[in-house]
Coordinates of C-alpha atoms in Angstrom, one line a residue:
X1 CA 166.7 122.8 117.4
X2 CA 164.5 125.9 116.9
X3 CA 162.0 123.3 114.6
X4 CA 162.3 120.7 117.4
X5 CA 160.5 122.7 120.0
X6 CA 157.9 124.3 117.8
X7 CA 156.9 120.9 116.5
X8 CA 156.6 120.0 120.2
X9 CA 154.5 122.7 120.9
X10 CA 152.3 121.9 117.7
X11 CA 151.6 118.2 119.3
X12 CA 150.9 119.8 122.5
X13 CA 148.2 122.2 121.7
X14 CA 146.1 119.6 119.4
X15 CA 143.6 119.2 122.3
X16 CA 143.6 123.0 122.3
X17 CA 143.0 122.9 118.3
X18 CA 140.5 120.5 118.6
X19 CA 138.7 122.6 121.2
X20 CA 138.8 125.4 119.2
X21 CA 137.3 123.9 115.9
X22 CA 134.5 122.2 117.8
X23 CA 133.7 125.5 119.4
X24 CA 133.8 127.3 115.9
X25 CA 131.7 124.6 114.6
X26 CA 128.6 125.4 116.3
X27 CA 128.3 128.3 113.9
X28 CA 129.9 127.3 111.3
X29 CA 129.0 123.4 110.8
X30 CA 131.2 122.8 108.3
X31 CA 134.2 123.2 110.6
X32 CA 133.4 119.9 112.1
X33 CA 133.3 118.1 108.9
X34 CA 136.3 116.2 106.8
X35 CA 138.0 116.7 110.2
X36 CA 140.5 113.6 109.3
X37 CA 141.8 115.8 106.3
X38 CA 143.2 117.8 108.8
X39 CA 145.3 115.3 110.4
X40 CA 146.1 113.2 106.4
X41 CA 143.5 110.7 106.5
X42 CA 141.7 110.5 103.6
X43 CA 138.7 107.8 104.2
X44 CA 136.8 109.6 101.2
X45 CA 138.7 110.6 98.7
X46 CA 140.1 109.6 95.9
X47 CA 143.6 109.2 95.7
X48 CA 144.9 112.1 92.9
X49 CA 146.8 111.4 90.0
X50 CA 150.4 111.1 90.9
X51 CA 153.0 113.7 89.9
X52 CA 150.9 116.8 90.1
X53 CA 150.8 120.0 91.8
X54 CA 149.6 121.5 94.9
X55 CA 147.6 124.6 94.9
X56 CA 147.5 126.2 98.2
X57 CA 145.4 129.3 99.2
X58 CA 144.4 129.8 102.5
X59 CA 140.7 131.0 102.6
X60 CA 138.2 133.3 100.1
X61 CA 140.4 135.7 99.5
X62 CA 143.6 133.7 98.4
X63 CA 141.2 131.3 96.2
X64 CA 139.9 134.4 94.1
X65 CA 143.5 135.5 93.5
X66 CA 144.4 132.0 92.5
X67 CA 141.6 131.5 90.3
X68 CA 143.2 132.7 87.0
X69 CA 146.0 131.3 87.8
X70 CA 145.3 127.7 87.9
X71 CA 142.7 128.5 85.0
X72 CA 145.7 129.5 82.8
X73 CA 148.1 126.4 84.7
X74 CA 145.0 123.9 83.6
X75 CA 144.7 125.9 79.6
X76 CA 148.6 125.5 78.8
X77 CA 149.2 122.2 81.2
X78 CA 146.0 120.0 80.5
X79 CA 148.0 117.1 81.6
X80 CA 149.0 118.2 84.6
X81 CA 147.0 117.5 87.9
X82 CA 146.4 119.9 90.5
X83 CA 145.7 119.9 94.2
X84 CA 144.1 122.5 95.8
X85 CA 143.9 122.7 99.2
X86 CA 142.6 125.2 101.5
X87 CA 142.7 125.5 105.3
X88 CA 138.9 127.0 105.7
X89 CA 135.3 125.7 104.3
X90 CA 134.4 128.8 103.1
X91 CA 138.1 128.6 100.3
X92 CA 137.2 124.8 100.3
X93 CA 133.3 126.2 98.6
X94 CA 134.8 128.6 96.9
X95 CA 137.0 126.0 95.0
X96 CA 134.5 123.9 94.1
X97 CA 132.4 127.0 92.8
X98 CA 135.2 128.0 90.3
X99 CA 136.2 124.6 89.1
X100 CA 133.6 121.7 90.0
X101 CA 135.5 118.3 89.6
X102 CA 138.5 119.4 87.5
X103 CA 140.5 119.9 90.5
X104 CA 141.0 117.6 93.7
X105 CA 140.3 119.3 96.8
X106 CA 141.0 118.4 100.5
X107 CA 142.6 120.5 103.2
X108 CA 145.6 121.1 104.2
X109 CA 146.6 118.9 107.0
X110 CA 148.4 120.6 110.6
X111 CA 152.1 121.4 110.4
X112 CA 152.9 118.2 112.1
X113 CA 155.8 116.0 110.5
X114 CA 153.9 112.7 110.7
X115 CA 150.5 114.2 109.3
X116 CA 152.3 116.1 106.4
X117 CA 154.9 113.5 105.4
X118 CA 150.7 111.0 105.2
X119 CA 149.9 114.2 103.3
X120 CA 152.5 113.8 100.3
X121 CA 152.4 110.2 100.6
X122 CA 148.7 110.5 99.4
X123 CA 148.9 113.7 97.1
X124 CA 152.7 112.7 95.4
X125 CA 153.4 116.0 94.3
X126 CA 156.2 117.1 91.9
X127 CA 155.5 120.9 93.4
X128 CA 154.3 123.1 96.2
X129 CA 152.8 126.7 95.6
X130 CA 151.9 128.9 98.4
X131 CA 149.5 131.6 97.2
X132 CA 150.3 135.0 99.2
X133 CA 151.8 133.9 102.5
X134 CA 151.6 130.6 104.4
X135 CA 154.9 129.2 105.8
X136 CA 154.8 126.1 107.9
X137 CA 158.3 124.5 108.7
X138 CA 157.5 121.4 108.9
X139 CA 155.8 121.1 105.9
X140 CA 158.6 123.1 103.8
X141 CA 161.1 120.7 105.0
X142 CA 159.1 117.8 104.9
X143 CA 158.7 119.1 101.3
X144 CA 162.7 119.9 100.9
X145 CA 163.6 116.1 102.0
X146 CA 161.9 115.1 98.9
X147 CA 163.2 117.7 96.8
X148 CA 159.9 118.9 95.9
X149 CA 160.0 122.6 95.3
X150 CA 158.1 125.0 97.5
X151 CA 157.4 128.2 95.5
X152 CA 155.5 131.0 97.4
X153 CA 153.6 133.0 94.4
X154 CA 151.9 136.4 95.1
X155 CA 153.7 136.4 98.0
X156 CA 152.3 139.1 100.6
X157 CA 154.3 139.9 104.1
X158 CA 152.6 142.1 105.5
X159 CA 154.2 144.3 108.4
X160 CA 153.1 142.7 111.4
X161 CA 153.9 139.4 110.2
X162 CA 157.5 140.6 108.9
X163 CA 158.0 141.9 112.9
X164 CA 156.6 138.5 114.2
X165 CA 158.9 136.7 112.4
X166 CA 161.8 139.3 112.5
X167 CA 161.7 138.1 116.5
X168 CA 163.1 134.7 115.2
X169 CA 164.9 135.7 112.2
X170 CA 167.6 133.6 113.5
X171 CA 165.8 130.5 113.6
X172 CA 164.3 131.2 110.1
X173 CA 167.2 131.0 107.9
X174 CA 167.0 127.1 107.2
X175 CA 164.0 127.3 106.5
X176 CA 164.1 130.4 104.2
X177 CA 167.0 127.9 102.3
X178 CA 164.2 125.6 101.7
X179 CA 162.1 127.6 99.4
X180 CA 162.9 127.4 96.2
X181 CA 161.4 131.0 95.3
X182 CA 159.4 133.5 96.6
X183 CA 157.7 135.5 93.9
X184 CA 156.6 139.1 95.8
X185 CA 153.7 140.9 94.9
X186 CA 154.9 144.3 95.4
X187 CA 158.2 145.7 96.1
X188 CA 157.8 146.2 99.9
X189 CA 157.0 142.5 101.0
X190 CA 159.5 141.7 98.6
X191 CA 162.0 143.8 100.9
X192 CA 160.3 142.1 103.6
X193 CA 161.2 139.3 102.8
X194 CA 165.5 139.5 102.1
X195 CA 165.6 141.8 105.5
X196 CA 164.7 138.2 106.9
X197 CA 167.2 137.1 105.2
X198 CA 166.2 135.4 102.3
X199 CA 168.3 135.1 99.1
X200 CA 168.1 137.8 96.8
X201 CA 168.7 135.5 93.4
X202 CA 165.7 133.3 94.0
X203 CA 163.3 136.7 95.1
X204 CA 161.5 137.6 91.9
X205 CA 159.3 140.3 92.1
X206 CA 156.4 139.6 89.8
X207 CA 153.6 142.6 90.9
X208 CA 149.8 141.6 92.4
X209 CA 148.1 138.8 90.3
X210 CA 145.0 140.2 91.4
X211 CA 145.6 143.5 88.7
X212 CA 144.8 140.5 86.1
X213 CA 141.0 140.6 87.0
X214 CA 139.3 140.3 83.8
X215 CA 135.6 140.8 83.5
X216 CA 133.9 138.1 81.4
X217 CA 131.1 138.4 79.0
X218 CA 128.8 135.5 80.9
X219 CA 128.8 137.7 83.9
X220 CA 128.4 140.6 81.6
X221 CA 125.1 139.2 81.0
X222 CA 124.4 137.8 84.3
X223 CA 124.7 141.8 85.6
X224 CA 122.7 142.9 83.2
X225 CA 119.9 140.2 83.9
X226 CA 120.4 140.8 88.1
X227 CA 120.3 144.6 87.3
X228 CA 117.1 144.8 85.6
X229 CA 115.3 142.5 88.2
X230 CA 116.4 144.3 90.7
X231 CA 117.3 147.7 90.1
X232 CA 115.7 149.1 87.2
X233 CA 116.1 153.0 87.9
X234 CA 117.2 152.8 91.7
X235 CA 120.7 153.9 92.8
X236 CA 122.5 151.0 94.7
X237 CA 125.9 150.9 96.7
X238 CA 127.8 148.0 98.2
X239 CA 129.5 147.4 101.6
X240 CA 131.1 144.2 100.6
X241 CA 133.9 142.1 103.0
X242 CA 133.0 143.4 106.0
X243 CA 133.4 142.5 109.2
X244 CA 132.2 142.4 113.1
X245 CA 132.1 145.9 114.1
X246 CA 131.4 147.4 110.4
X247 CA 128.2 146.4 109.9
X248 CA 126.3 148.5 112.5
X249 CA 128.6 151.7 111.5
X250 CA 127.0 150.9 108.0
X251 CA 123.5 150.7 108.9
X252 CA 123.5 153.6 110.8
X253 CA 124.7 155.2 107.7
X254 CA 122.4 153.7 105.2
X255 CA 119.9 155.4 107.6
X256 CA 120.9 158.1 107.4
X257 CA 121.6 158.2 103.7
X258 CA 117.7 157.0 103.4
X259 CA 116.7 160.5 104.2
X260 CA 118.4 161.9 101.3
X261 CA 117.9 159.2 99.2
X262 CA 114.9 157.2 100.2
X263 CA 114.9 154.8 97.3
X264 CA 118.5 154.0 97.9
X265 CA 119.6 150.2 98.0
X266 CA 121.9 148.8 100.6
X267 CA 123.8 145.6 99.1
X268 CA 125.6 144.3 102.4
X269 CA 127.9 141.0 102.1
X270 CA 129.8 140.0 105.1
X271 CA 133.2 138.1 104.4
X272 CA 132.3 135.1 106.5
X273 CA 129.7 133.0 106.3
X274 CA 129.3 132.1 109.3
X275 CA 128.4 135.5 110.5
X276 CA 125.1 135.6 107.9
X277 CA 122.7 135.0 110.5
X278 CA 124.2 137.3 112.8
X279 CA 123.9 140.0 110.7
X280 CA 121.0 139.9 109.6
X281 CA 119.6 140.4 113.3
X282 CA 121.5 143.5 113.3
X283 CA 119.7 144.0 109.9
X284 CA 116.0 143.3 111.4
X285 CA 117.2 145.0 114.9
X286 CA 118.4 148.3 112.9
X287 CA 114.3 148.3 111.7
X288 CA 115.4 147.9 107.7
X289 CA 112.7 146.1 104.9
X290 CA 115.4 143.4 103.8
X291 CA 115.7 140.7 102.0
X292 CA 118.2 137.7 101.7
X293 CA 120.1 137.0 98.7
X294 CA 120.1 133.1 99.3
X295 CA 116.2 133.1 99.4
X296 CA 116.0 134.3 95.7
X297 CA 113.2 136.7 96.4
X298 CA 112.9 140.3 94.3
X299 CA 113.4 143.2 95.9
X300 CA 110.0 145.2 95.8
X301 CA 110.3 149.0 96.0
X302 CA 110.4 148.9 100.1
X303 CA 113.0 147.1 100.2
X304 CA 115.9 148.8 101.5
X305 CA 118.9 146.4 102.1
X306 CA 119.5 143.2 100.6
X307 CA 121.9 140.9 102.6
X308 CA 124.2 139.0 100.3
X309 CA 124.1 135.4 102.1
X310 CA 125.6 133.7 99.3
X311 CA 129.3 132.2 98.4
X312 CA 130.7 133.0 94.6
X313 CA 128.7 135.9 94.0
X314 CA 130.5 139.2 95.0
X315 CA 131.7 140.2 91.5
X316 CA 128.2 139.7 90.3
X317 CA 127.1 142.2 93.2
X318 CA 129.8 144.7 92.5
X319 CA 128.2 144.4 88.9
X320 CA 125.2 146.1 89.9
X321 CA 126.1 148.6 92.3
X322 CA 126.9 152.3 91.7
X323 CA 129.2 152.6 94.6
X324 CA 131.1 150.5 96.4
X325 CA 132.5 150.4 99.7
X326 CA 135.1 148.0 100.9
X327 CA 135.2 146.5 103.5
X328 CA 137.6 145.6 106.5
X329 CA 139.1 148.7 106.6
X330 CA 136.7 150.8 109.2
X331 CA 138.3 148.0 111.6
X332 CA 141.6 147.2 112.2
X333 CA 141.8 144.2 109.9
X334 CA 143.7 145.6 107.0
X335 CA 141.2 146.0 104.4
X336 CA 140.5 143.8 101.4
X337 CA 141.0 144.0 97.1
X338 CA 140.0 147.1 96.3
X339 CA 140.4 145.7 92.9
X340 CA 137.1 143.9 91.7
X341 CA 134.9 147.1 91.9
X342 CA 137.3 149.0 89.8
X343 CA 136.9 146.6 87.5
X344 CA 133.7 148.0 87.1
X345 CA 134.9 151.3 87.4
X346 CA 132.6 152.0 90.4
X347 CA 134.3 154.6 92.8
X348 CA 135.6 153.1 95.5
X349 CA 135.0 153.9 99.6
X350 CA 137.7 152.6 102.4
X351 CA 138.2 153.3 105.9
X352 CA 141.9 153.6 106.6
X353 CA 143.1 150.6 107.9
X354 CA 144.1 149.3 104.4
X355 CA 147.5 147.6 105.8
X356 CA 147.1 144.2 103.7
X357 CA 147.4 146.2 100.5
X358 CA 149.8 149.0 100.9
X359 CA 151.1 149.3 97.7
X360 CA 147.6 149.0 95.9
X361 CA 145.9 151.7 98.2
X362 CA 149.0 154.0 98.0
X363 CA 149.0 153.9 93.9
X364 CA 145.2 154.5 93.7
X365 CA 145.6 157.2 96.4
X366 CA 148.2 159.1 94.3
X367 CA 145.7 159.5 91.5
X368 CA 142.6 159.8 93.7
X369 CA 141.2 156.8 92.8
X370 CA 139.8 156.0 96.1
X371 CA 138.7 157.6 98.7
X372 CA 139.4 156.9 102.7
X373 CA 137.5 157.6 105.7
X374 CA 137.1 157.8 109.2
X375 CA 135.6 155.0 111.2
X376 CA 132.1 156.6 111.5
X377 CA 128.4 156.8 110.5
X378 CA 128.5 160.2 110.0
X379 CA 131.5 160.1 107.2
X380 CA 130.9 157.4 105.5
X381 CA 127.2 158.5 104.9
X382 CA 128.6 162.3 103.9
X383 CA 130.9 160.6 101.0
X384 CA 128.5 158.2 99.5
X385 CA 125.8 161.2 99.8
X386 CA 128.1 163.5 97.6
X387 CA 129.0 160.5 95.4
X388 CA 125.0 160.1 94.9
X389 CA 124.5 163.5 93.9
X390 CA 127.3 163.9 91.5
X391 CA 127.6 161.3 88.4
X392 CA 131.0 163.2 87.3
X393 CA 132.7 162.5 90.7
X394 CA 131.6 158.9 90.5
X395 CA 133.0 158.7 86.8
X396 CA 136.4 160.5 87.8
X397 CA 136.7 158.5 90.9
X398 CA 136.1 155.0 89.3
X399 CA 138.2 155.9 86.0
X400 CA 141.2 157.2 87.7
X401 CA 141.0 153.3 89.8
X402 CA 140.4 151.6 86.8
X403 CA 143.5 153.1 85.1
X404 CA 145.8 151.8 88.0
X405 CA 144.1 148.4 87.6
X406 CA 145.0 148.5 83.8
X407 CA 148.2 149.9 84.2
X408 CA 149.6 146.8 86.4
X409 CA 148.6 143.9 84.2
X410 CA 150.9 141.2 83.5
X411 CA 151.8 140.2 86.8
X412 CA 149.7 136.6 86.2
X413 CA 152.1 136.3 82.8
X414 CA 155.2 137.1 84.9
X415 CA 154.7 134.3 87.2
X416 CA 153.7 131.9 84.8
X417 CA 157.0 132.1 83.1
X418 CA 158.6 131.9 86.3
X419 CA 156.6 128.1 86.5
X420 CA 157.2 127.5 83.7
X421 CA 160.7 125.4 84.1
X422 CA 158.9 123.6 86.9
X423 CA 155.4 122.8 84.9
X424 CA 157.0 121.5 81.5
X425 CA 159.1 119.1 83.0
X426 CA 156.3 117.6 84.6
X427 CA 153.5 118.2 82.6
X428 CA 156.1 116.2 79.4
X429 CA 156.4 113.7 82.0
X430 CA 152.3 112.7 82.3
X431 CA 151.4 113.1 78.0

């Protein structure tokens, strides 16, 4: 009953939906196009091989994490065909960065019965994984009635989505019978996730995928190309994912940084596209010499930001950076991985809103591998001063990091041998 009315409510609002995306599309164009994927019509694409797998991962963030898992899915299951889907253009980009045409993508279509049951008519999947958390009842039943597995890998639950759905915990316990396992990231989503009620036997907690980050030698070289072009004997630090509200906090410290340090370099990447332009009136507003990643210009010695404008290219920035700050955090967004730089071992800067990675800001705290803040110019500037003047504080910072990263490898292996009963069969099945 409790499915009834929400898919009722999911029909009613499409008007609203469609509002919404139009609205969204005058910044970000994008939005606007492959529209039909969203409802399961597929006019231009080509219809996958049967009897793969889906891949889903919602956006940026859930792609990266994703990445070395389907690279290692695609190395020990060449015959198997995967799916990935993504529910924004920016994950849609960043899929088609990381792996061209050996993967079909399309989006995710709305959780309506009629649009996802068009959806696995087209796709004819033999499994669904969720990267992190996306639960949609229609689609896991939709799913269920075919007895197609729905795995949710990675799986995040964060603690304002554990109280939204605590409300209808009730409601949720079909649903929650419908998924055949949810592998947790860290212990406390895991706990999350049986205080909902789901079944302990089929919760296997597998640690964050994202500790598997492995640095390879082509970007190695990339770095070391990018770093010599642009800069040579200059200190550099990074304020990478951030979002509305951030960037003005760290321009006003990057000012006042510049009178300490007036050959510093500001690397500033916002986490959404869409919001390039905008910043970078805040950038030329703010009175900076900058330049724009996308345009492919040098910086000259005057320049003092360089706004990173392009899609695929944040591990390559982090690469050449001394310090970095992440992003999402000043704000009340939750923070992002805090991960890539250390796999740099750069010392890492947050704000204190960190609440999408509890467990990962609470180990690095405990060995003072990073370093949080209060939402202002004034700090932020003070700690990346004293992190400018001292190489040994930069060294201890970013090794103590790096030794949590190390330390919690194997989480990408524990997973894959929880697919592993699900892949063979299937990939046996298409040699």
């Amino acid at each position: 009953m409790w499915r009834f009315f929400y898919t009722c409510l999911m029909y009613l609002i499409q008007p609203f939906v469609l509002l919404f995306m139009l609205l969204r599309s005058l910044k970000a164009p994008n939005y606007r196009k492959r529209l039909g994927e969203r409802y399961g019509i597929y006019v231009n694409l080509v219809k996958p091989a049967e009897d793969g797998i889906v891949i889903h991962a919602a956006s940026v963030g859930e792609v990266i994490a994703a990445t070395p898992l389907v690279k290692r899915i695609q190395k020990e299951y060449p015959n198997l065909p995967i799916t990935f889907t993504t529910v924004t253009p920016t994950g849609s980009e960043r899929v088609k960065a990381a792996f061209g045409e050996s993967v079909m993508h399309c989006y995710l279509p709305y959780d309506l019965p009629c649009v996802i049951n068009r959806f696995i008519d087209f796709i004819q999947p033999k499994v669904f994984i969720v990267i992190e958390t996306e639960l949609w009842p229609n689609l896991i039943d939709c799913l269920a009635r075919r007895n197609i597995p729905f795995i949710v890998a990675n799986a995040r639950l964060s603690a304002r989505s554990a109280r939204r759905y605590g409300k209808v915990k009730q409601h949720l316990q079909y649903m929650l019978s419908q998924i055949s396992l949810i592998a947790p990231q860290d212990s406390i989503s895991g706990k999350r996730y049986l205080e909902l009620g789901y079944e302990k036997d089929r919760l296997q907690l597998t640690g964050n995928i994202k500790y598997d980050l492995v640095v390879s030698d082509e970007l190695l070289k990339d770095i070391a190309i990018l770093h010599e072009s642009w800069a040579k004997d200059r200190q550099i630090w990074i304020a990478a994912s951030t979002h509305e509200g951030e960037e003005e906090l760290i321009l006003q410290a990057h000012h006042l940084l510049l009178k300490k340090h007036p050959n510093l370099l500001l690397l500033l990447v916002p986490r959404h596209p869409e919001r390039f332009n905008s910043v970078a009136d805040l950038i030329e507003k703010a009175n900076f010499n900058f330049i724009r990643r996308s345009t492919g210009e040098i910086p000259s010695e005057n320049t003092q930001v360089i706004l990173g404008d392009t899609m695929g290219e944040l591990m390559l920035m982090y690469g050449i950076s001394d310090i970095a700050f992440v992003g999402g955090s000043l704000v009340k967004h939750g923070g992002h991985n805090p991960l890539e730089p250390l796999a740099f071992k750069l010392p890492v800067v947050s704000g204190k809103h960190t609440f999408n990675f509890p467990e990962v800001f609470t180990s690095l705290l405990e060995v003072q591998g990073v370093l949080q803040i209060n939402s202002t110019e004034k700090a932020l500037s003070e700690i990346i001063d004293k992190l400018l003047n001292s190489k040994g504080a930069r060294q201890r910072l970013g090794n103590a990091g790096y030794e949590v990263l190390i330390e919690n490898r194997g989480a990408l292996q524990r997973l894959l041998d929880l697919l592993h009963p699900y892949l063979t069969n299937i990939s046996e099945n298409n040699k």
